[in-house]
C-alpha cells in the first residue's frame, strides 16, 4: 500500500512513497542523462569544445535554428493574438471547431505534420505551385523550416493568452471610451499592456519548442549544410556518423539556448502575475 | 468570464479579423490535414488497405502500441506522485522541482535521445560494460525507445494534476484521515474522484505524444524498418523511400488518432468547465 | 473525555507558534480557544487532533497518552473552517464515510445517518450534493460527519469563519444546544470574542503562542488577567499613566465604555472631557469623547441614561470611572482600583 500522506514526523514525511518515486524517477530519467551530457562536454576541454562549437557548419545551423525559430514565434505572437481574440470575443459559426483545431500540433505526430506541410508547400503542391512561378520555393528551403516552426509553435500564444483575455473585464474598455479614448487608443493603452506578458510568454514557449523541433522540420527541409540545416538535425547527423563529441557539443549549445528561453519564460510569468494581482 | 459577441452583431471589421484567423489556420492546419487524406486515397481505397496490411506497417503499429502501453502507466504513477509532492508540501526547492518536471518540454527531443545514447549505448555509453556483461541491449532496441518516450511524456500527467489537487486542498484528505481512512482509501475515495478529469486529460496528452514522438525515438531506435521503427518513423522512412501511399496511409492512421485526441480534449475541457457532480 | 495538554511547543521555521502550552479541558465541556490570527490557537487544536505533531510536550485524551498516536487512532471528530466535505459524495454518503471505513453493516449505517440528518435538521436533503447546499447547511453536514463515528472529543477549527453574520449567529446558538444534546467534550477555535462568549463554557485566551488566561466568559470579561485579554475581549479605554502620575500610580488605567458615568457637576474624581460625536447604535448611545481635550475616549450608555443627562452648552462633560482596572506589573490577577484614586491632572 502506498503511503500517500505525511507520517507523523517531518523526516518520515520526506521519505514517504511519493517522495521516493518522484525524486528517484527524476534522478534516473532527467538528472542522470543531463550529467552524462555535461560530463561528456567537460571531458572535451574548453578549447576543443569551443573549436567544435564554432565550426562554420555549426554556426550556420545555430543561425538557421535560432533566427528562424524567433521569426516563427514572432509571427505567431501576432497571429496567435488575433486567433485568441477572435475565439474569445466573437461567436462566429464553427468557433468550437476552430478552438479545438488550435491544439492540432499537440495531437498530431510531428512527422505527419512535416509530411503534410512538405506536400502542400512543395513546388507541385496545392499552395507551393502558386509560388513556384514567382521563383519562391517554400518546401526544402529555409522558408519550409520557418513554416514547420510556425506550425508547431502556434498553440502556445493562443493557449496562454486565452484565459487572460477571458478574465479581462470589458468594463475597463467602456470606462476608457467614456473618458474619450478612441478605439485605437483603447487597444494600445488599455487592452494591450496587460496582454503583453502572456503574449511574450507564449512567444518564448513557442520559440523554445521551435528551437528543439526535429520531426516536422526534417521532412520539409533538405537539411543541406549552410542552407536549411537546423541544429537538432546536425546533432542527429553527427550521431549517425558516430561523432559523439560533435553531437554532444551542438546538443549542449542547443540545450543552453532552451534553458535561456526557460529563464526568460519564468521572468515573463512573474511579470504576468504582477499584472494579474492588480 | 465574459460572453462572446454573437455573430449577428459582428461588424465588417470584426468579420475581417475572424476571416484572417480562420484563413491562417486553414493554410497552416486544414490544407495539410486534407492533403494527407487525399494522397493516402489517391490510388484508391484498395491501395490504402493494402498499404495498411504490409508487414512493416503492422510491425510499426505493434511496436508503437507496446511502447505507449508501457509509457502511460509509468508516467501516470510518476505524475501522480510528483503532483502530490508539489501540491501538498511546502519545502525549499519546490519551484526547482516544478521546473525540473517541466524540463523535458524545453529539451530538444534529439538532445534527449543523445543523452540516452551517452548513457546506454553499448559502444560509448556509461553503462556499456554492465550492459555488455548482462547481454542487455538498450539503444537500437525496445528499452531505448521506451526510455525516450518516457522522457518526452514525463511532464503531462503531473502538470494537469497539480492544479486540480491544489484546488481540492488538503482538508478533505485530513478529514478522511481523521475518520479513519487508510492512505489507499483516501486516494481511491477522496483524491481520485476529484482529480479524475485532470488525470484523464494528462493521460490523453501522454498518449498522443507517445504515439507520435519522432525525434527522440529516431535517435535511439536505429530506425530499422520492421524491427525498431515506430509508426512515425515508418511514415518518414516510407516517404524518404518514395513509397508515398504507404507513408500517407500510415499518416492517415496517426492523423485519425490525433483527431480523436482533439475530440477527447474538447469533451474533457467541457467537464473541466462544468464541474458538476457526475453520477 | 478530558483533554490534557502538557508543555506543548511548536515552531515553524523562525516562528514560535506554541510556547510551552499546558491546558486541561474537563469532560463534557465546550471550550473556546480565542485569540488573534497567529496566536497559536489553530496550531494547538491541530496538535490535539494529531494533524500537527508538536516539537515537544504530551497530549492526553481520556487519560490515554496520545502524543505518538496517528490521527486516525485518536478517535476525534474534526470540523474544518471550509467544511472539507467530499464534493463528489452526497450528504448521506459524506456522513456515512467514516462508518463505511469502519465496515459497519449497511442497515446500521443507514439508521445512524438518518439519526444524524434529523439532528442537523437536514432530513430532506440527504441526497443532495454539497454544492447544492448553503454554507450553514454544509457546516452542519461536516459536523454530522464528524459526530457519526462517535468521537471521544470534537474539535472545530473556526467553524463559523466562512459564514455570513446572520447564519453565524443562528449556528452559534444551534451548536450550543447541540452540545447540550450530545455532550461530547468539544474545543473550538475562534478569533471572535463575541462568539466565544456566547457559545463556550470556558474560554482559553491565547496570544503569541501562549495562554493569557483561562476562565468562564464572565470571568474573562470582568476580571481580565492581562492588558491583552482586557483589550481583546471587549472595547476598552486606556488612560495613560502620566495623567495621574503625581498620585504615585505608575500604571495605565483600563476602563470599558460602559464602566463610566457622565455628569455635569465637577467632583474630586471626575475628569473633564469634550464631546466629539454622538453615535446612536440601536438602543445604546455611544459618545466619542476627548478626555482633557487630548485622549480619545468612548463612553456607552442606554437611552434612559442619555435622556437623564442634560447636555451642557459648551460640550464639556465630567467623566467618572466606575470600574477602572489596572495591571500592576504582569501580575496574574487584575487589580481593581477604588474610584477615588483617579484624579484629573
Coordinates of N, CA and C in Angstrom, one line a residue, chain A residues 92-203:
Chain A
X92 N -18.6 33.3 -33.8 CA -18.8 33.0 -35.2 C -19.1 31.5 -35.4
X93 N -19.8 31.2 -36.5 CA -20.1 29.8 -36.8 C -18.8 29.0 -36.8
X94 N -18.8 27.8 -36.2 CA -17.6 27.0 -36.3 C -16.6 27.3 -35.2
X95 N -16.9 28.2 -34.3 CA -15.9 28.6 -33.3 C -15.4 27.5 -32.5
X96 N -16.2 26.6 -32.1 CA -15.8 25.5 -31.3 C -14.8 24.6 -32.0
X97 N -15.1 24.4 -33.3 CA -14.2 23.5 -34.1 C -12.8 24.2 -34.2
X98 N -12.8 25.5 -34.5 CA -11.6 26.2 -34.7 C -10.8 26.2 -33.3
X99 N -11.5 26.3 -32.2 CA -10.9 26.3 -30.9 C -10.2 25.0 -30.7
X100 N -10.9 23.9 -31.0 CA -10.3 22.5 -30.9 C -9.1 22.4 -31.8
X101 N -9.2 22.9 -33.0 CA -8.2 22.8 -34.0 C -6.8 23.4 -33.6
X102 N -6.9 24.4 -32.8 CA -5.7 25.1 -32.4 C -4.7 24.1 -31.7
X103 N -5.2 23.1 -31.1 CA -4.3 22.1 -30.4 C -3.8 21.1 -31.3
X104 N -4.1 21.1 -32.6 CA -3.6 20.1 -33.6 C -2.1 19.8 -33.4
X105 N -1.3 20.8 -33.3 CA 0.2 20.5 -33.2 C 0.5 19.7 -32.0
X106 N -0.3 19.8 -30.9 CA 0.0 18.9 -29.7 C -0.5 17.5 -30.0
X107 N -1.5 17.3 -30.8 CA -2.1 16.0 -31.0 C -1.5 15.2 -32.2
X108 N -1.1 16.0 -33.2 CA -0.6 15.4 -34.5 C 0.9 15.1 -34.4
X109 N 1.2 13.8 -34.7 CA 2.7 13.5 -34.7 C 3.4 14.4 -35.6
X110 N 4.6 14.9 -35.1 CA 5.3 15.9 -35.9 C 5.7 15.4 -37.3
X111 N 6.0 14.1 -37.4 CA 6.4 13.5 -38.7 C 5.2 13.7 -39.7
X112 N 4.0 13.5 -39.2 CA 2.8 13.6 -40.1 C 2.7 15.1 -40.5
X113 N 2.9 16.0 -39.5 CA 2.8 17.4 -39.8 C 3.8 17.8 -40.9
X114 N 5.1 17.3 -40.7 CA 6.1 17.7 -41.7 C 5.8 17.1 -43.1
X115 N 5.3 15.9 -43.1 CA 4.9 15.2 -44.4 C 3.8 16.1 -45.1
X116 N 2.8 16.5 -44.3 CA 1.7 17.2 -44.9 C 2.1 18.6 -45.4
X117 N 2.9 19.3 -44.6 CA 3.4 20.6 -45.0 C 4.2 20.5 -46.2
X118 N 5.1 19.5 -46.2 CA 6.0 19.4 -47.4 C 5.2 19.1 -48.6
X119 N 4.1 18.4 -48.5 CA 3.3 18.1 -49.7 C 2.6 19.3 -50.2
X120 N 2.0 20.0 -49.3 CA 1.2 21.2 -49.7 C 2.1 22.3 -50.2
X121 N 3.2 22.5 -49.6 CA 4.1 23.6 -50.0 C 5.3 23.3 -50.9
X122 N 5.3 22.1 -51.4 CA 6.3 21.8 -52.4 C 6.0 22.4 -53.8
X123 N 6.9 22.4 -54.7 CA 6.7 23.1 -56.0 C 5.5 22.6 -56.7
X124 N 5.1 21.3 -56.5 CA 4.0 20.8 -57.1 C 2.8 20.7 -56.2
X125 N 2.9 21.2 -55.0 CA 1.8 21.1 -54.1 C 0.7 22.1 -54.3
X126 N -0.4 22.0 -53.5 CA -1.5 22.8 -53.7 C -1.2 24.3 -53.6
X127 N -0.4 24.6 -52.6 CA -0.1 26.0 -52.4 C 1.3 26.4 -53.0
X128 N 2.2 25.5 -52.8 CA 3.6 25.7 -53.4 C 3.6 26.0 -54.9
X129 N 2.6 25.4 -55.6 CA 2.6 25.6 -57.0 C 2.2 27.1 -57.4
X130 N 1.5 27.8 -56.5 CA 1.2 29.2 -56.7 C 2.5 30.0 -56.7
X131 N 3.4 29.6 -55.8 CA 4.6 30.4 -55.6 C 5.7 30.1 -56.5
X132 N 5.7 28.8 -57.0 CA 6.8 28.4 -57.9 C 7.0 29.3 -59.1
X133 N 6.0 29.7 -59.8 CA 6.2 30.6 -60.9 C 6.8 31.9 -60.5
X134 N 6.6 32.3 -59.3 CA 7.2 33.6 -58.8 C 8.7 33.4 -58.4
X135 N 9.1 32.2 -58.5 CA 10.5 31.9 -58.1 C 10.7 31.7 -56.6
X136 N 9.6 31.5 -55.9 CA 9.6 31.3 -54.5 C 9.5 29.8 -54.2
X137 N 10.5 29.2 -53.6 CA 10.4 27.8 -53.2 C 10.2 27.8 -51.7
X138 N 9.2 27.0 -51.2 CA 9.0 27.0 -49.8 C 9.5 25.7 -49.2
X139 N 9.0 24.6 -49.6 CA 9.5 23.3 -49.1 C 10.9 23.1 -49.5
X140 N 11.7 22.5 -48.7 CA 13.1 22.2 -48.9 C 14.0 23.4 -49.0
X141 N 13.5 24.5 -48.3 CA 14.4 25.7 -48.2 C 14.2 26.2 -46.7
X142 N 14.8 27.3 -46.4 CA 14.7 27.8 -45.0 C 13.2 28.3 -44.8
X143 N 12.6 28.7 -45.8 CA 11.2 29.1 -45.7 C 10.3 27.9 -45.2
X144 N 10.7 26.7 -45.7 CA 10.0 25.5 -45.2 C 10.2 25.2 -43.7
X145 N 11.5 25.4 -43.3 CA 11.8 25.3 -41.9 C 11.0 26.3 -41.1
X146 N 10.9 27.5 -41.6 CA 10.1 28.5 -40.9 C 8.6 28.1 -40.8
X147 N 8.1 27.5 -41.9 CA 6.7 27.1 -41.9 C 6.4 26.0 -40.9
X148 N 7.4 25.0 -40.8 CA 7.2 23.9 -39.8 C 7.2 24.5 -38.4
X149 N 8.1 25.5 -38.2 CA 8.2 26.1 -36.9 C 7.0 26.9 -36.5
X150 N 6.4 27.6 -37.5 CA 5.2 28.3 -37.3 C 4.1 27.3 -36.9
X151 N 4.0 26.2 -37.6 CA 3.0 25.2 -37.3 C 3.1 24.7 -35.9
X152 N 4.3 24.3 -35.4 CA 4.3 23.7 -34.1 C 4.3 24.7 -33.0
X153 N 4.6 26.0 -33.3 CA 4.6 27.0 -32.1 C 3.3 27.8 -32.0
X154 N 2.4 27.5 -32.9 CA 1.1 28.4 -32.8 C 0.3 28.2 -31.5
X155 N 0.1 27.0 -31.1 CA -0.8 26.9 -29.9 C -0.4 27.6 -28.7
X156 N 0.9 27.8 -28.5 CA 1.5 28.4 -27.3 C 0.9 29.8 -27.0
X157 N 1.0 30.7 -28.0 CA 0.5 32.0 -27.8 C -1.0 32.0 -27.5
X158 N -1.8 31.2 -28.4 CA -3.2 31.2 -28.2 C -3.6 30.7 -26.8
X159 N -3.0 29.6 -26.4 CA -3.4 29.0 -25.2 C -3.0 29.7 -23.9
X160 N -1.9 30.5 -24.0 CA -1.5 31.3 -22.8 C -2.3 32.6 -22.8
X161 N -2.7 33.1 -23.9 CA -3.5 34.3 -24.0 C -5.0 34.2 -23.7
X162 N -5.5 33.0 -24.1 CA -7.0 32.9 -24.0 C -7.5 33.1 -22.6
X163 N -7.0 32.4 -21.5 CA -7.5 32.6 -20.2 C -7.4 34.1 -19.7
X164 N -6.3 34.8 -20.1 CA -6.2 36.2 -19.7 C -7.2 37.0 -20.4
X165 N -7.4 36.8 -21.7 CA -8.4 37.6 -22.4 C -9.8 37.3 -21.8
X166 N -10.1 36.1 -21.4 CA -11.4 35.7 -20.9 C -11.6 36.4 -19.6
X167 N -10.6 36.5 -18.8 CA -10.8 37.1 -17.5 C -10.8 38.7 -17.5
X168 N -10.5 39.2 -18.7 CA -10.4 40.7 -18.8 C -11.8 41.3 -18.7
X169 N -11.9 42.4 -17.9 CA -13.2 43.0 -17.8 C -13.5 43.9 -18.9
X170 N -14.6 43.8 -19.6 CA -14.9 44.7 -20.7 C -15.3 46.1 -20.2
X171 N -15.6 46.2 -18.8 CA -16.0 47.5 -18.2 C -14.8 48.4 -18.4
X172 N -13.6 47.9 -18.3 CA -12.4 48.8 -18.4 C -12.4 49.5 -19.7
X173 N -12.7 48.7 -20.8 CA -12.8 49.3 -22.1 C -13.8 50.4 -22.2
X174 N -15.0 50.1 -21.6 CA -16.1 51.1 -21.6 C -15.7 52.3 -20.9
X175 N -15.0 52.1 -19.7 CA -14.5 53.2 -18.9 C -13.6 54.1 -19.7
X176 N -12.6 53.5 -20.5 CA -11.7 54.2 -21.3 C -12.4 55.0 -22.4
X177 N -13.4 54.4 -23.0 CA -14.2 55.1 -24.0 C -14.9 56.3 -23.4
X178 N -15.5 56.1 -22.2 CA -16.2 57.2 -21.6 C -15.3 58.4 -21.3
X179 N -14.0 58.1 -21.1 CA -13.0 59.1 -20.8 C -12.5 59.8 -22.1
X180 N -13.1 59.3 -23.3 CA -12.8 60.0 -24.5 C -11.8 59.3 -25.4
X181 N -11.3 58.1 -25.0 CA -10.3 57.4 -25.8 C -10.9 56.9 -27.1
X182 N -10.2 56.9 -28.2 CA -10.6 56.4 -29.5 C -10.4 54.8 -29.4
X183 N -11.1 54.1 -30.3 CA -10.9 52.6 -30.2 C -9.4 52.2 -30.3
X184 N -8.6 53.0 -31.2 CA -7.2 52.7 -31.3 C -6.5 52.9 -30.0
X185 N -6.8 54.0 -29.4 CA -6.2 54.3 -28.1 C -6.5 53.3 -27.0
X186 N -7.8 52.9 -27.0 CA -8.3 51.9 -26.1 C -7.4 50.6 -26.2
X187 N -7.2 50.2 -27.5 CA -6.4 49.0 -27.8 C -5.0 49.2 -27.3
X188 N -4.4 50.2 -27.7 CA -2.9 50.4 -27.4 C -2.7 50.7 -25.9
X189 N -3.6 51.4 -25.3 CA -3.3 51.9 -23.9 C -4.0 51.1 -22.8
X190 N -5.1 50.4 -23.1 CA -5.8 49.7 -22.1 C -5.8 48.2 -22.3
X191 N -6.0 47.8 -23.5 CA -6.1 46.3 -23.8 C -4.8 45.7 -23.9
X192 N -3.9 46.3 -24.6 CA -2.6 45.6 -25.0 C -1.7 45.5 -23.8
X193 N -1.5 46.5 -22.9 CA -0.5 46.3 -21.8 C -0.7 45.1 -21.0
X194 N -1.9 44.8 -20.5 CA -1.9 43.5 -19.7 C -1.8 42.3 -20.5
X195 N -1.9 42.4 -21.8 CA -1.8 41.2 -22.7 C -0.4 40.9 -23.0
X196 N 0.5 41.9 -22.9 CA 1.9 41.7 -23.3 C 2.6 40.5 -22.6
X197 N 2.5 40.4 -21.2 CA 3.2 39.3 -20.6 C 2.7 37.9 -21.1
X198 N 1.4 37.6 -21.2 CA 1.0 36.3 -21.8 C 1.5 36.2 -23.3
X199 N 1.4 37.2 -24.0 CA 1.8 37.1 -25.4 C 3.3 36.8 -25.5
X200 N 4.1 37.5 -24.8 CA 5.5 37.2 -24.8 C 5.9 35.9 -24.2
X201 N 5.1 35.5 -23.2 CA 5.3 34.1 -22.6 C 5.1 33.1 -23.7
X202 N 3.9 33.3 -24.4 CA 3.6 32.3 -25.5 C 4.7 32.3 -26.5
X203 N 5.2 33.5 -26.9 CA 6.2 33.6 -27.9 C 7.4 32.8 -27.4

